Amino acid sequence: QVQLVESGGGLVQAGGSLRLSCAASGRTYVMGWFCQAPGKEREFVAAITYSGGSTYYADSVKGRFTISRDNAKNTVYLQMNSLKPEDTAVYYCAAVTRASSGYYTSSRTYNSWGQGTQVTVSS
């Protein structure tokens, strides 16, 4: 079982930036970020393939967020710029750690999850 540990969340003013990090204890394939606001379902934010050659984003974050990974460190990052109050949520790192089939935008595709890190954007 691969463990994921997230960090980098916090309180930031609208228009500001944060960088989230997620360190994995073992090999991962596709890695992604999801967010969940109070009273809402978990939503897809971004995903990246093992090589880093392909990235995918929710429409709401395109042009503002950037996902990247450093396989030597088994770490994935989410650079969050131009933050908006509606970005406020708990952000979860997720990973596919074994051969599987599914859409990268679906939480059901991922078999390993981090504990979540709170991002709060003030207006």
Tab-separated table of N, CA, C and O in Angstrom, residues 7 18-24 28-33 44-57 61 64-81 93-95:
chain	number	residue	atom	x	y	z
A	7	SER	N	1.090	18.411	1.769
A	7	SER	CA	1.467	19.588	2.523
A	7	SER	C	1.311	20.816	1.640
A	7	SER	O	1.150	20.704	0.427
A	18	LEU	N	-0.467	29.412	-3.872
A	18	LEU	CA	-0.006	28.350	-2.989
A	18	LEU	C	0.574	27.239	-3.848
A	18	LEU	O	0.188	27.077	-5.006
A	19	ARG	N	1.478	26.466	-3.279
A	19	ARG	CA	1.960	25.266	-3.932
A	19	ARG	C	1.768	24.082	-3.010
A	19	ARG	O	2.342	24.031	-1.922
A	20	LEU	N	0.958	23.140	-3.451
A	20	LEU	CA	0.731	21.918	-2.708
A	20	LEU	C	1.734	20.853	-3.139
A	20	LEU	O	2.096	20.769	-4.312
A	21	SER	N	2.149	20.034	-2.192
A	21	SER	CA	3.054	18.935	-2.467
A	21	SER	C	2.448	17.638	-1.964
A	21	SER	O	1.714	17.625	-0.980
A	22	CYS	N	2.777	16.558	-2.623
A	22	CYS	CA	2.315	15.235	-2.222
A	22	CYS	C	3.446	14.249	-2.435
A	22	CYS	O	3.847	14.001	-3.581
A	23	ALA	N	3.943	13.692	-1.352
A	23	ALA	CA	5.034	12.727	-1.409
A	23	ALA	C	4.482	11.315	-1.267
A	23	ALA	O	3.721	11.030	-0.348
A	24	ALA	N	4.882	10.445	-2.164
A	24	ALA	CA	4.437	9.062	-2.157
A	24	ALA	C	5.528	8.150	-1.616
A	24	ALA	O	6.714	8.375	-1.840
A	28	THR	N	4.155	5.315	-8.272
A	28	THR	CA	2.817	5.680	-8.699
A	28	THR	C	2.789	5.829	-10.215
A	28	THR	O	3.813	6.096	-10.846
A	29	TYR	N	1.612	5.676	-10.767
A	29	TYR	CA	1.434	5.856	-12.200
A	29	TYR	C	0.778	7.212	-12.426
A	29	TYR	O	1.436	8.235	-12.260
A	30	VAL	N	-0.490	7.237	-12.769
A	30	VAL	CA	-1.179	8.518	-12.835
A	30	VAL	C	-1.352	9.065	-11.420
A	30	VAL	O	-1.675	8.321	-10.489
A	31	MET	N	-1.115	10.355	-11.261
A	31	MET	CA	-1.382	11.023	-9.996
A	31	MET	C	-2.313	12.194	-10.258
A	31	MET	O	-2.267	12.804	-11.330
A	32	GLY	N	-3.135	12.481	-9.287
A	32	GLY	CA	-4.103	13.544	-9.468
A	32	GLY	C	-4.399	14.296	-8.190
A	32	GLY	O	-3.983	13.902	-7.097
A	33	TRP	N	-5.106	15.386	-8.371
A	33	TRP	CA	-5.587	16.192	-7.255
A	33	TRP	C	-7.098	16.336	-7.363
A	33	TRP	O	-7.631	16.575	-8.456
A	44	PHE	N	-12.790	16.537	-9.375
A	44	PHE	CA	-11.499	16.453	-10.046
A	44	PHE	C	-10.901	17.834	-10.243
A	44	PHE	O	-11.601	18.779	-10.613
A	45	VAL	N	-9.594	17.949	-10.025
A	45	VAL	CA	-8.878	19.197	-10.233
A	45	VAL	C	-7.846	19.065	-11.349
A	45	VAL	O	-7.854	19.822	-12.317
A	46	ALA	N	-6.944	18.099	-11.217
A	46	ALA	CA	-5.867	17.940	-12.189
A	46	ALA	C	-5.283	16.545	-12.095
A	46	ALA	O	-5.396	15.879	-11.066
A	47	ALA	N	-4.633	16.100	-13.161
A	47	ALA	CA	-3.963	14.809	-13.172
A	47	ALA	C	-2.742	14.875	-14.073
A	47	ALA	O	-2.658	15.720	-14.971
A	48	ILE	N	-1.808	13.960	-13.837
A	48	ILE	CA	-0.580	13.916	-14.613
A	48	ILE	C	-0.142	12.476	-14.793
A	48	ILE	O	-0.246	11.657	-13.881
A	49	THR	N	0.353	12.152	-15.984
A	49	THR	CA	0.829	10.809	-16.265
A	49	THR	C	2.193	10.582	-15.644
A	49	THR	O	2.858	11.506	-15.167
A	50	TYR	N	2.647	9.327	-15.655
A	50	TYR	CA	3.906	8.991	-15.004
A	50	TYR	C	5.074	9.792	-15.560
A	50	TYR	O	5.924	10.274	-14.809
A	51	SER	N	5.131	9.923	-16.878
A	51	SER	CA	6.240	10.632	-17.502
A	51	SER	C	6.131	12.139	-17.350
A	51	SER	O	7.106	12.855	-17.585
A	52	GLY	N	4.964	12.605	-16.986
A	52	GLY	CA	4.728	14.032	-16.930
A	52	GLY	C	4.409	14.636	-18.276
A	52	GLY	O	4.218	15.853	-18.383
A	53	GLY	N	4.331	13.792	-19.286
A	53	GLY	CA	4.118	14.278	-20.634
A	53	GLY	C	2.709	14.748	-20.925
A	53	GLY	O	2.500	15.506	-21.872
A	54	SER	N	1.759	14.293	-20.136
A	54	SER	CA	0.368	14.678	-20.330
A	54	SER	C	-0.215	15.157	-19.022
A	54	SER	O	-0.049	14.510	-17.988
A	55	THR	N	-0.891	16.283	-19.078
A	55	THR	CA	-1.579	16.824	-17.919
A	55	THR	C	-3.020	17.114	-18.276
A	55	THR	O	-3.348	17.378	-19.437
A	56	TYR	N	-3.872	17.103	-17.258
A	56	TYR	CA	-5.300	17.274	-17.457
A	56	TYR	C	-5.836	18.163	-16.339
A	56	TYR	O	-5.421	18.046	-15.187
A	57	TYR	N	-6.772	19.041	-16.691
A	57	TYR	CA	-7.283	20.002	-15.728
A	57	TYR	C	-8.794	20.140	-15.826
A	57	TYR	O	-9.377	20.039	-16.912
A	61	VAL	N	-10.042	25.437	-13.389
A	61	VAL	CA	-8.694	25.793	-12.953
A	61	VAL	C	-7.723	25.973	-14.111
A	61	VAL	O	-6.564	26.347	-13.878
A	64	ARG	N	-4.809	28.660	-14.432
A	64	ARG	CA	-4.457	29.133	-13.096
A	64	ARG	C	-3.614	28.127	-12.318
A	64	ARG	O	-2.714	28.519	-11.577
A	65	PHE	N	-3.917	26.845	-12.464
A	65	PHE	CA	-3.209	25.794	-11.734
A	65	PHE	C	-2.292	25.029	-12.678
A	65	PHE	O	-2.594	24.856	-13.869
A	66	THR	N	-1.190	24.531	-12.138
A	66	THR	CA	-0.265	23.709	-12.895
A	66	THR	C	0.139	22.498	-12.067
A	66	THR	O	0.598	22.646	-10.937
A	67	ILE	N	-0.035	21.314	-12.631
A	67	ILE	CA	0.386	20.094	-11.962
A	67	ILE	C	1.721	19.645	-12.548
A	67	ILE	O	1.957	19.762	-13.751
A	68	SER	N	2.601	19.150	-11.702
A	68	SER	CA	3.893	18.652	-12.140
A	68	SER	C	4.331	17.534	-11.208
A	68	SER	O	3.741	17.334	-10.152
A	69	ARG	N	5.367	16.801	-11.587
A	69	ARG	CA	5.855	15.732	-10.727
A	69	ARG	C	7.353	15.568	-10.869
A	69	ARG	O	7.943	15.892	-11.903
A	70	ASP	N	7.958	15.061	-9.813
A	70	ASP	CA	9.378	14.749	-9.772
A	70	ASP	C	9.474	13.287	-9.361
A	70	ASP	O	9.355	12.961	-8.181
A	71	ASN	N	9.669	12.415	-10.325
A	71	ASN	CA	9.666	10.988	-10.037
A	71	ASN	C	10.859	10.547	-9.194
A	71	ASN	O	10.775	9.545	-8.483
A	72	ALA	N	11.962	11.270	-9.268
A	72	ALA	CA	13.109	10.945	-8.430
A	72	ALA	C	12.771	11.113	-6.954
A	72	ALA	O	13.363	10.449	-6.097
A	73	LYS	N	11.833	12.003	-6.661
A	73	LYS	CA	11.403	12.250	-5.291
A	73	LYS	C	10.041	11.642	-4.988
A	73	LYS	O	9.540	11.797	-3.872
A	74	ASN	N	9.446	10.976	-5.966
A	74	ASN	CA	8.098	10.416	-5.814
A	74	ASN	C	7.122	11.471	-5.305
A	74	ASN	O	6.319	11.225	-4.407
A	75	THR	N	7.196	12.639	-5.903
A	75	THR	CA	6.413	13.771	-5.431
A	75	THR	C	5.666	14.436	-6.582
A	75	THR	O	6.215	14.599	-7.675
A	76	VAL	N	4.431	14.816	-6.318
A	76	VAL	CA	3.637	15.571	-7.268
A	76	VAL	C	3.304	16.920	-6.644
A	76	VAL	O	3.150	17.031	-5.423
A	77	TYR	N	3.199	17.940	-7.482
A	77	TYR	CA	2.945	19.295	-7.016
A	77	TYR	C	1.720	19.869	-7.705
A	77	TYR	O	1.371	19.487	-8.823
A	78	LEU	N	1.092	20.805	-7.035
A	78	LEU	CA	0.025	21.585	-7.640
A	78	LEU	C	0.302	23.053	-7.347
A	78	LEU	O	0.149	23.499	-6.206
A	79	GLN	N	0.738	23.774	-8.364
A	79	GLN	CA	0.948	25.205	-8.241
A	79	GLN	C	-0.375	25.898	-8.491
A	79	GLN	O	-0.964	25.744	-9.564
A	80	MET	N	-0.835	26.658	-7.519
A	80	MET	CA	-2.134	27.297	-7.567
A	80	MET	C	-1.937	28.809	-7.589
A	80	MET	O	-1.498	29.395	-6.602
A	81	ASN	N	-2.243	29.430	-8.712
A	81	ASN	CA	-2.118	30.871	-8.867
A	81	ASN	C	-3.491	31.503	-9.053
A	81	ASN	O	-4.464	30.834	-9.380
A	93	CYS	N	-4.585	14.547	-2.581
A	93	CYS	CA	-3.728	13.907	-3.557
A	93	CYS	C	-4.194	12.472	-3.751
A	93	CYS	O	-4.587	11.814	-2.790
A	94	ALA	N	-4.160	11.991	-4.973
A	94	ALA	CA	-4.567	10.629	-5.271
A	94	ALA	C	-3.603	10.006	-6.271
A	94	ALA	O	-2.980	10.708	-7.063
A	95	ALA	N	-3.497	8.681	-6.232
A	95	ALA	CA	-2.569	8.001	-7.110
A	95	ALA	C	-3.117	6.658	-7.555
A	95	ALA	O	-3.842	5.993	-6.818
